[in-house]
Every structure is written in structure tokens, then in C-alpha cells.
Short mmCIF file of C-alpha atoms in Angstrom, two decimals:
data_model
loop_
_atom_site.label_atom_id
_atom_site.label_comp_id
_atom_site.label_asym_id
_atom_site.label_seq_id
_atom_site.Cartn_x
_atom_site.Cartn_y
_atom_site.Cartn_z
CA UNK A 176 5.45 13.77 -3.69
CA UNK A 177 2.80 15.48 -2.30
CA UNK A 178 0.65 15.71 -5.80
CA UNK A 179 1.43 12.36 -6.46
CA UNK A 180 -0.74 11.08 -2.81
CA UNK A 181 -3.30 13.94 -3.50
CA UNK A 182 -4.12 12.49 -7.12
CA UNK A 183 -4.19 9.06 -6.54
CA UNK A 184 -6.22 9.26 -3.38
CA UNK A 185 -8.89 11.27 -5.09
CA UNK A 186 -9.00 9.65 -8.08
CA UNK A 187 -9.86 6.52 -5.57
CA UNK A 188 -12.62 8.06 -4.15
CA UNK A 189 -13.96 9.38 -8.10
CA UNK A 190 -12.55 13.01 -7.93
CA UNK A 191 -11.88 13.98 -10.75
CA UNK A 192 -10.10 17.40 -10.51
CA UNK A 193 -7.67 18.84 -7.28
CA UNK A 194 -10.36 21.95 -7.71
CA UNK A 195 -12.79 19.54 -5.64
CA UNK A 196 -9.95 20.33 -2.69
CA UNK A 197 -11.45 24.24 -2.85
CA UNK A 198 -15.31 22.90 -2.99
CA UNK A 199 -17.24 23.68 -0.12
CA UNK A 200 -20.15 23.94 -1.68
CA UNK A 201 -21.14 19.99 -0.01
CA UNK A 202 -20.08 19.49 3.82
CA UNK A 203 -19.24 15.84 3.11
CA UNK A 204 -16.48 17.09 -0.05
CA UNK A 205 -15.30 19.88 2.40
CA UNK A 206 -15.20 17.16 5.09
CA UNK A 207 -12.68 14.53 3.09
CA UNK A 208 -11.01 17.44 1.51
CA UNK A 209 -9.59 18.62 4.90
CA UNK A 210 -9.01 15.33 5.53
CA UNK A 211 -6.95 14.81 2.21
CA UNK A 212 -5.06 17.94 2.95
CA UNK A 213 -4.32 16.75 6.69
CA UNK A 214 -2.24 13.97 5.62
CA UNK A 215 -0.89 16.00 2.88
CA UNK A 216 0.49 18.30 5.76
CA UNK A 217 1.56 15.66 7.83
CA UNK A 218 3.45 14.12 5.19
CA UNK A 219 5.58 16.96 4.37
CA UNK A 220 5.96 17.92 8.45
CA UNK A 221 6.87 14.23 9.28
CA UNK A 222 8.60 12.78 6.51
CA UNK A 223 9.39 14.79 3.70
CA UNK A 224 11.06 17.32 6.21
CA UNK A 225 13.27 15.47 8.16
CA UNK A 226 14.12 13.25 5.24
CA UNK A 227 15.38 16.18 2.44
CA UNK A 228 17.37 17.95 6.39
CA UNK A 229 19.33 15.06 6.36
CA UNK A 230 19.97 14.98 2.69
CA UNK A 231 20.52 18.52 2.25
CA UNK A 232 22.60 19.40 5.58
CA UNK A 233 23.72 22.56 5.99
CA UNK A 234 21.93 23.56 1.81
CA UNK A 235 18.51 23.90 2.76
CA UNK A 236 17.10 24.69 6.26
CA UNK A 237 13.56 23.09 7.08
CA UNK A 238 11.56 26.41 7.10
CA UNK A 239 12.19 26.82 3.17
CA UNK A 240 11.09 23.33 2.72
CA UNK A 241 7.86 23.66 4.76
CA UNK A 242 7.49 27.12 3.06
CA UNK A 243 7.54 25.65 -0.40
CA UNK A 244 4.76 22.95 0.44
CA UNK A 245 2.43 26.04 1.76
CA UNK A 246 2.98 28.17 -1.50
CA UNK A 247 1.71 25.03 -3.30
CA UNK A 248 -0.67 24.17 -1.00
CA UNK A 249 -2.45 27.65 -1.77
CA UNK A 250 -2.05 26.98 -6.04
CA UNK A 251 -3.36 23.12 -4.87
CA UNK A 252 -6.67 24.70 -3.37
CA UNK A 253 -7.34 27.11 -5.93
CA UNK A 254 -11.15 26.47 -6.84
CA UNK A 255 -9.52 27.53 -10.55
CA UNK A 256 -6.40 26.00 -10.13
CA UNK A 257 -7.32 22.54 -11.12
CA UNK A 258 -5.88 19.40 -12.92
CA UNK A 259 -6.85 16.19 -13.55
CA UNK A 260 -6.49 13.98 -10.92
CA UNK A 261 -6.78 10.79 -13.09
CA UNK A 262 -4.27 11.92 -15.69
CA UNK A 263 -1.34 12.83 -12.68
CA UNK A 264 -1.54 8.91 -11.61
CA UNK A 265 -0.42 8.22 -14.78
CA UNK A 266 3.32 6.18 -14.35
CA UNK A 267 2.05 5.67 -10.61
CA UNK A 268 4.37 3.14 -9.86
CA UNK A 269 7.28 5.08 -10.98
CA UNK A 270 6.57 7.90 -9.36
CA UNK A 271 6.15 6.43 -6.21
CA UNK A 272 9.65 5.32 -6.73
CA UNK A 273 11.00 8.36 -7.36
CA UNK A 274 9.58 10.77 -4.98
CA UNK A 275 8.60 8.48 -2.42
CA UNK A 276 11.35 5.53 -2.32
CA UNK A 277 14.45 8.10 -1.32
CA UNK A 278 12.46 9.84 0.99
CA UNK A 279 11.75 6.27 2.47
CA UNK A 280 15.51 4.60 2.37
CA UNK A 281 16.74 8.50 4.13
CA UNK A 282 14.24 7.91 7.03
CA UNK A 283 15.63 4.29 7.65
CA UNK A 284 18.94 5.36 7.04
CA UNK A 285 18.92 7.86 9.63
CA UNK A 286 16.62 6.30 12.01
CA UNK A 287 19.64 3.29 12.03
CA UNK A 288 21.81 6.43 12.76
CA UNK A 289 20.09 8.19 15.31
CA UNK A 290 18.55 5.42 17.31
CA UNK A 291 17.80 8.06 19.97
CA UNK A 292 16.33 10.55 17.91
CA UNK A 293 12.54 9.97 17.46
CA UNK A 294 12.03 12.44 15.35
CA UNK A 295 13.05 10.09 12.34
CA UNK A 296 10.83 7.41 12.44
CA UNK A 297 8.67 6.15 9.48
CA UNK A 298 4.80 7.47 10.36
CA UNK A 299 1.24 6.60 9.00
CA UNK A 300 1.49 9.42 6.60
CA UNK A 301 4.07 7.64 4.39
CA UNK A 302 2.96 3.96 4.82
CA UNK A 303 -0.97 5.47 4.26
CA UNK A 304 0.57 6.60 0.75
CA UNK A 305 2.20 3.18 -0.03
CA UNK A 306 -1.30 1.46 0.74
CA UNK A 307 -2.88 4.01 -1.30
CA UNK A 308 -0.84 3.71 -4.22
CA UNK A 309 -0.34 -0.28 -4.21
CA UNK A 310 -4.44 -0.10 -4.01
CA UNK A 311 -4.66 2.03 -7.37
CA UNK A 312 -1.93 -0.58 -8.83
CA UNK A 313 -4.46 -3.95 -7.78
CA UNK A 314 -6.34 -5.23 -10.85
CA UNK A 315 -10.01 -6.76 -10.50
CA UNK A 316 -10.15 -10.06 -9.89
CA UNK A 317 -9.30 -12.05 -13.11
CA UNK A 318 -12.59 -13.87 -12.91
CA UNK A 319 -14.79 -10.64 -13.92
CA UNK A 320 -14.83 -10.45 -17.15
CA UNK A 321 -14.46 -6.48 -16.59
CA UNK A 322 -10.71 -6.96 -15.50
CA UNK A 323 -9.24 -7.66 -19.36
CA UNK A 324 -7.81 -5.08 -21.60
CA UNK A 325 -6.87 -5.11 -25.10
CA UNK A 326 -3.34 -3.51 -24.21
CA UNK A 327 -0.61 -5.25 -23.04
CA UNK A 328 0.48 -3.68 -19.62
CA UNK A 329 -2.62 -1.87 -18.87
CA UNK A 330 -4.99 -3.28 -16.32
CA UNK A 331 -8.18 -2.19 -14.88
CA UNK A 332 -8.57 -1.29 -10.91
CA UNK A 333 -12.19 -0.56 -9.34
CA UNK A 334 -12.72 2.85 -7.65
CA UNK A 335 -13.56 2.86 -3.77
CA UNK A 336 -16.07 5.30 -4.34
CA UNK A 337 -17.75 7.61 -7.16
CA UNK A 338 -20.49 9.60 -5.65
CA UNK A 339 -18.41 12.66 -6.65
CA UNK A 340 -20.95 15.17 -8.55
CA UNK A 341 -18.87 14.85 -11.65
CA UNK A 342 -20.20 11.56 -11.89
CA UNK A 343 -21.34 10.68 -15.55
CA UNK A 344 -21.90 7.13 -17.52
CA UNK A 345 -19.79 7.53 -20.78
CA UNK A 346 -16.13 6.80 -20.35
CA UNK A 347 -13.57 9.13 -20.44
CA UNK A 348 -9.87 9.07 -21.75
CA UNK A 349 -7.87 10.34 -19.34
CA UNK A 350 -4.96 9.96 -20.81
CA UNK A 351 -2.91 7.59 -23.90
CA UNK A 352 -5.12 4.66 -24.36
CA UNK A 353 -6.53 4.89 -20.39
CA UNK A 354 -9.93 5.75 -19.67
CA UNK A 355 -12.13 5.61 -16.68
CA UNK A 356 -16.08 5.32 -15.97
CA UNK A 357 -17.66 6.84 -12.68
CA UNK A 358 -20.97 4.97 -13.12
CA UNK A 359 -19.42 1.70 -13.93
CA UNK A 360 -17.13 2.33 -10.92
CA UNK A 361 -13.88 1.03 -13.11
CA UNK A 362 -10.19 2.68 -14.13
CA UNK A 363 -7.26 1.88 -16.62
CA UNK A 364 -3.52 2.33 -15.63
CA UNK A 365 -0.34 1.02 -17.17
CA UNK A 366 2.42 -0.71 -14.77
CA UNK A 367 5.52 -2.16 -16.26
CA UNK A 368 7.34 -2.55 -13.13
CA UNK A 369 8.66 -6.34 -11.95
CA UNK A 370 9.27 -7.32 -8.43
CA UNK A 371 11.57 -10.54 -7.49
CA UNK A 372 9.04 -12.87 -5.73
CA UNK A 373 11.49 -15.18 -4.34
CA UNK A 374 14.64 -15.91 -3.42
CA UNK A 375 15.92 -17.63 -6.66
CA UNK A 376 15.26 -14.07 -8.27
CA UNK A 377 12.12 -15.02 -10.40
CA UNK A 378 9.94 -11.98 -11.10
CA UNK A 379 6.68 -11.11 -11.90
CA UNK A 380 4.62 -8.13 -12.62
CA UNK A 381 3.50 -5.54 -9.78
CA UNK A 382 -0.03 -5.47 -10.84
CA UNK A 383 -0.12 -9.34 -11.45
CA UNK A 384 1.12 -9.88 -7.62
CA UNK A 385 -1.38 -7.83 -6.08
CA UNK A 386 -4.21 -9.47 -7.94
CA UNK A 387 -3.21 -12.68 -6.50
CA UNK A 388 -3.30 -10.83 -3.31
CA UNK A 389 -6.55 -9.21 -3.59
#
């Protein structure tokens, strides 16, 4: 959960490796890097937490959850620990589902329980990380010509930012038939995933709903 809002949040911003979460060799990186790793920690403290107690009563007691997210936050901000941030968004939409949906329906399920407790309560962390990921999942606007792609299923999203000093004008593949450019300011992703729009239970793609939105 964690890996999946570190990658897609840098690879937003044009980072192009979690070993830019080490760097401190530019106060502005080791500026946004705390800042990445702040709502990495209060993601884990605020939701993760008290969503996988409740799940795992009586299994797994909070301090060996917390503990796990510090022994990867250590591996995370290795300056030689480092993976591609592009290629870890790849499936975004599904893993957002996966590792961030039950965490989700636990916190609403036990905030309906435990209508006194306010310690289970959906926080900015979590919605931050739906924004985030819903951004990475919006096309350009159809009328650039820069927004169409030869494959069926994969669009093309524009970065918020790529002043990142791995910046460089050739495109890269990041992964299957996905690329990105850092000068042109562009990325490919795939997303297969259909939402029902309306009552009557028509659907329509993810990506193509949010470029209508956009």
C-alpha cells in the first residue's frame, strides 16, 4: 500500500527512482522527500493500522504492524535501494483496489461500529492517495493530439512536474509497451477497469470518465 502511494506520487512529480527519497544532495528533493515520507507515515499510523487491528483481532498486535512499515521504510530510503518508480504504477488501478479498497470498506465498517471511537475515521492520508492515483489514471484532453495511442487500453496522462535531475528528452520504456518522456512532460499507463455511471448500470471506462472530468 504504502509503495503503491510512494510510486505514483513521484512518478507525478518526474522521479524516476524511490533512491531520490535518500537524495539530499538538493534541499528542494530533500524538502518533498520528507514530505512524501510524512504521508507515507501517516498513512500507515492512521489508516493502515487501525484498519488491519480490526481485521486481524487478537492475530496481530499494532506494534508488529507499525514495526514492519519502519523495516521497509529503512530498505525504501536506501540511496542504493532503488526501483523504478514508473514501472511500480504499472496495474495502478488494480492495485489501488487491492491494497487500498479493504483498508477503505474496514475503516467505514468500523467507524459505523464504533460511532464513539474517533480513532477510526477516514483521514487526508487515504483520500490524498485516492486523488493521487485517480490523477495518474486522467488522460489529456482528447483535443491534443498528444493524448492518442496506438494501443487499445493505454492512454497518456501529463506529469505535474519534471524538473527532477534525471530529466532527459528521449523516451523511455518503462515497462510492456509504456513509455514516458520528462522533457515532453507526458506518460503511458494501461487501465481496463469499468465503473457503472448510472443507475441503469451502463459502464464506461475509468480513464474515459475522468477525461470528461478533467
Amino acid at each position: 500500500a504504502t509503495h503503491t502511494a510512494a510510486a505514483h506520487l513521484l512518478a507525478l512529480q518526474g522521479w524516476t527512482s524511490t533512491t531520490q527519497l535518500a537524495s539530499q544532495n538538493d534541499e528542494s528533493t530533500a524538502t518533498a522527500a520528507t514530505l512524501v515520507l510524512k504521508l507515507l507515515d501517516h498513512l500507515v499510523r492512521d489508516q493502515i493500522v487501525p484498519a488491519t487491528t480490526q481485521t486481524l483481532q487478537n492475530v496481530t498486535p499494532p506494534s508488529e504492524i507499525e514495526q514492519a512499515w519502519w523495516d521497509w521504510k529503512v530498505r525504501l530510503t536506501h540511496p542504493t535501494f532503488g526501483l523504478s518508480s514508473f514501472f511500480i504504477t504499472q496495474n495502478g488501478a488494480a492495485k489501488g483496489g487491492i491494497r487500498w479498497g479493504p483498508t477503505l470498506t474496514k475503516l467505514l465498517e468500523s467507524a459505523q461500529d464504533n460511532n464513539d471511537d474517533d480513532d477510526i475515521t477516514i483521514t487526508v492520508s487515504l483520500a490524498f492517495c485516492f486523488a493521487m492515483l485517480l490523477r495518474w489514471l486522467t488522460p489529456v484532453a482528447s483535443s491534443s493530439s498528444s493524448s492518442s495511442t496506438s494501443t487499445p487500453g493505454v492512454y497518456r496522462g501529463w506529469l505535474v512536474s519534471s524538473s527532477s535531475s534525471d530529466q532527459y528528452a528521449e523516451t523511455v520504456t518503462y515497462a510492456d509497451g509504456l513509455g514516458y518522456n520528462l522533457d515532453q512532460g507526458w506518460y503511458e499507463f494501461k487501465c481496463d477497469c469499468s465503473i457503472v455511471v448510472d443507475p441503469g448500470g451502463d459502464t464506461q471506462q475509468l480513464a474515459e470518465a475522468l477525461e470528461q472530468l478533467a
